[in-house]
Amino acid sequence: MNERIVSDTGPLISLEKMDRGFEFIRQLYETILVPPAVMVELAEHFPSPKAYLQHNKIENLIQVIPVQVMDALDSNRLHEGEAQAISLAINQNLSLLIEETYGRKIAYSLGLKVSGIARQIVVAFKKNLIDISDAERRLQELLDAHRINQRAYDMVREKINASK
């Protein structure tokens, strides 16, 4: 496996809320690239980014990559982390994990393949990396942590059940 993906802050917070969320995502990706602004947001309540990575045991999963934000991005409506993550995904020609609606819309308009963690649960299920009970449990964790809404939960659960 040599899969890489770029992530905004939101999906990584969703993984923090899931039981063994980072172990789950390691089944799909060897490396998650993040721009500096995302790392700053993630480590906000830690003494340093290194402390955040060590606390979550993800020193060898997350790689911080500097990036220049594209001029075409609407910096008035995007957070710095979103703008940097979108720019990084374009620069690296990789898919993007992002959950915020406006950021997704912009990323789609720039031709990026985007996903949230709920979609990654479907991907893992379809690849037989997790079973249906694990997929449903992980979706429920996202719903309970308010990381997805009921509509998204129902839609993703339906996709999983249709794939049985």
Coordinates of C-alpha atoms in Angstrom, one line a residue, residues 8-131:
D8 CA -8.3 19.4 6.0
T9 CA -8.7 19.6 9.8
G10 CA -12.3 18.4 10.0
P11 CA -11.8 14.8 8.9
L12 CA -8.9 14.3 11.3
I13 CA -11.0 15.6 14.1
S14 CA -13.7 13.1 13.1
L15 CA -11.1 10.3 13.3
E16 CA -10.2 11.5 16.8
K17 CA -13.9 11.1 17.8
M18 CA -14.0 7.5 16.5
D19 CA -12.8 4.5 18.5
R20 CA -9.4 3.7 17.0
G21 CA -10.2 6.1 14.2
F22 CA -6.6 6.6 13.2
E23 CA -6.1 2.8 13.1
F24 CA -9.1 2.7 10.8
I25 CA -7.8 5.2 8.3
R26 CA -4.4 3.5 8.3
Q27 CA -6.1 0.6 6.5
L28 CA -6.8 2.9 3.6
Y29 CA -3.8 5.3 3.6
E30 CA -0.1 5.0 4.4
T31 CA 0.3 8.8 4.6
I32 CA -2.0 11.7 5.1
L33 CA -0.5 15.0 3.9
V34 CA -1.6 18.2 5.7
P35 CA -0.5 21.8 5.2
P36 CA 0.9 23.8 8.1
A37 CA -2.3 25.6 8.9
V38 CA -4.1 22.3 9.4
M39 CA -1.4 21.1 11.8
V40 CA -1.7 24.3 13.8
E41 CA -5.4 23.8 14.1
L42 CA -5.1 20.2 15.1
A43 CA -2.4 20.9 17.8
E44 CA -4.2 23.9 19.2
H45 CA -4.6 22.4 22.7
F46 CA -1.2 20.7 22.8
P47 CA 2.2 22.2 23.6
S48 CA 3.4 21.5 20.1
P49 CA 2.4 19.7 16.8
K50 CA 4.8 17.0 17.8
A51 CA 3.0 16.5 21.1
Y52 CA -0.3 16.2 19.2
L53 CA 1.1 13.6 16.8
Q54 CA 2.7 11.6 19.7
H55 CA -0.5 11.7 21.8
N56 CA -2.5 10.2 18.9
K57 CA 0.4 7.8 17.9
I58 CA 0.3 9.2 14.3
E59 CA 3.9 10.5 13.9
N60 CA 4.4 8.2 10.9
L61 CA 0.9 8.8 9.4
I62 CA 0.7 12.6 9.2
Q63 CA 3.2 14.5 7.0
V64 CA 3.2 18.3 7.0
I65 CA 3.9 19.8 3.6
P66 CA 4.4 23.6 3.1
V67 CA 2.2 25.0 0.4
Q68 CA 1.5 28.3 -1.3
V69 CA -2.3 29.1 -1.4
M70 CA -3.6 29.5 -4.9
D71 CA -4.6 33.0 -5.9
A72 CA -7.9 31.7 -7.3
L73 CA -9.2 30.6 -3.9
D74 CA -11.7 32.8 -2.1
S75 CA -9.8 33.5 1.0
N76 CA -12.6 35.6 2.4
R77 CA -14.9 32.5 2.7
L78 CA -12.4 29.7 3.2
H79 CA -10.5 29.2 6.4
E80 CA -6.7 29.2 6.0
G81 CA -6.5 25.5 6.6
E82 CA -9.1 24.8 3.9
A83 CA -7.4 27.0 1.4
Q84 CA -4.0 25.4 2.1
A85 CA -5.5 21.9 2.0
I86 CA -7.2 22.5 -1.3
S87 CA -4.0 24.0 -2.7
L88 CA -1.9 21.1 -1.5
A89 CA -4.3 18.5 -3.0
I90 CA -4.0 20.3 -6.3
N91 CA -0.2 20.6 -6.1
Q92 CA 0.2 16.9 -5.2
N93 CA -2.5 15.7 -7.6
L94 CA -4.2 13.8 -4.7
S95 CA -7.7 13.4 -3.4
L96 CA -8.9 15.6 -0.5
L97 CA -10.5 14.7 2.8
I98 CA -12.7 17.7 3.7
E99 CA -16.1 18.0 5.4
E100 CA -17.0 21.7 5.3
T101 CA -19.7 22.4 2.6
Y102 CA -18.2 25.5 1.1
G103 CA -14.7 24.0 1.0
R104 CA -16.1 20.9 -0.7
K105 CA -17.9 23.0 -3.3
I106 CA -14.7 24.9 -4.1
A107 CA -12.6 21.7 -4.3
Y108 CA -15.2 20.1 -6.6
S109 CA -15.1 23.1 -8.8
L110 CA -11.4 22.8 -9.2
G111 CA -11.7 19.2 -10.2
L112 CA -10.6 17.5 -7.0
K113 CA -11.9 14.2 -5.8
V114 CA -13.2 14.9 -2.3
S115 CA -14.5 12.8 0.6
G116 CA -15.3 12.9 4.2
I117 CA -14.7 10.2 6.8
A118 CA -18.2 8.8 6.3
R119 CA -17.4 8.1 2.7
Q120 CA -14.1 6.5 3.8
I121 CA -16.2 4.1 5.9
V122 CA -18.0 3.0 2.7
V123 CA -14.7 2.6 0.9
A124 CA -13.3 0.5 3.6
F125 CA -16.4 -1.7 3.7
K126 CA -16.4 -2.2 -0.1
K127 CA -12.7 -3.2 0.1
N128 CA -13.7 -5.7 2.8
L129 CA -11.4 -4.0 5.3
I130 CA -14.2 -3.7 7.8
D131 CA -17.4 -5.7 8.2

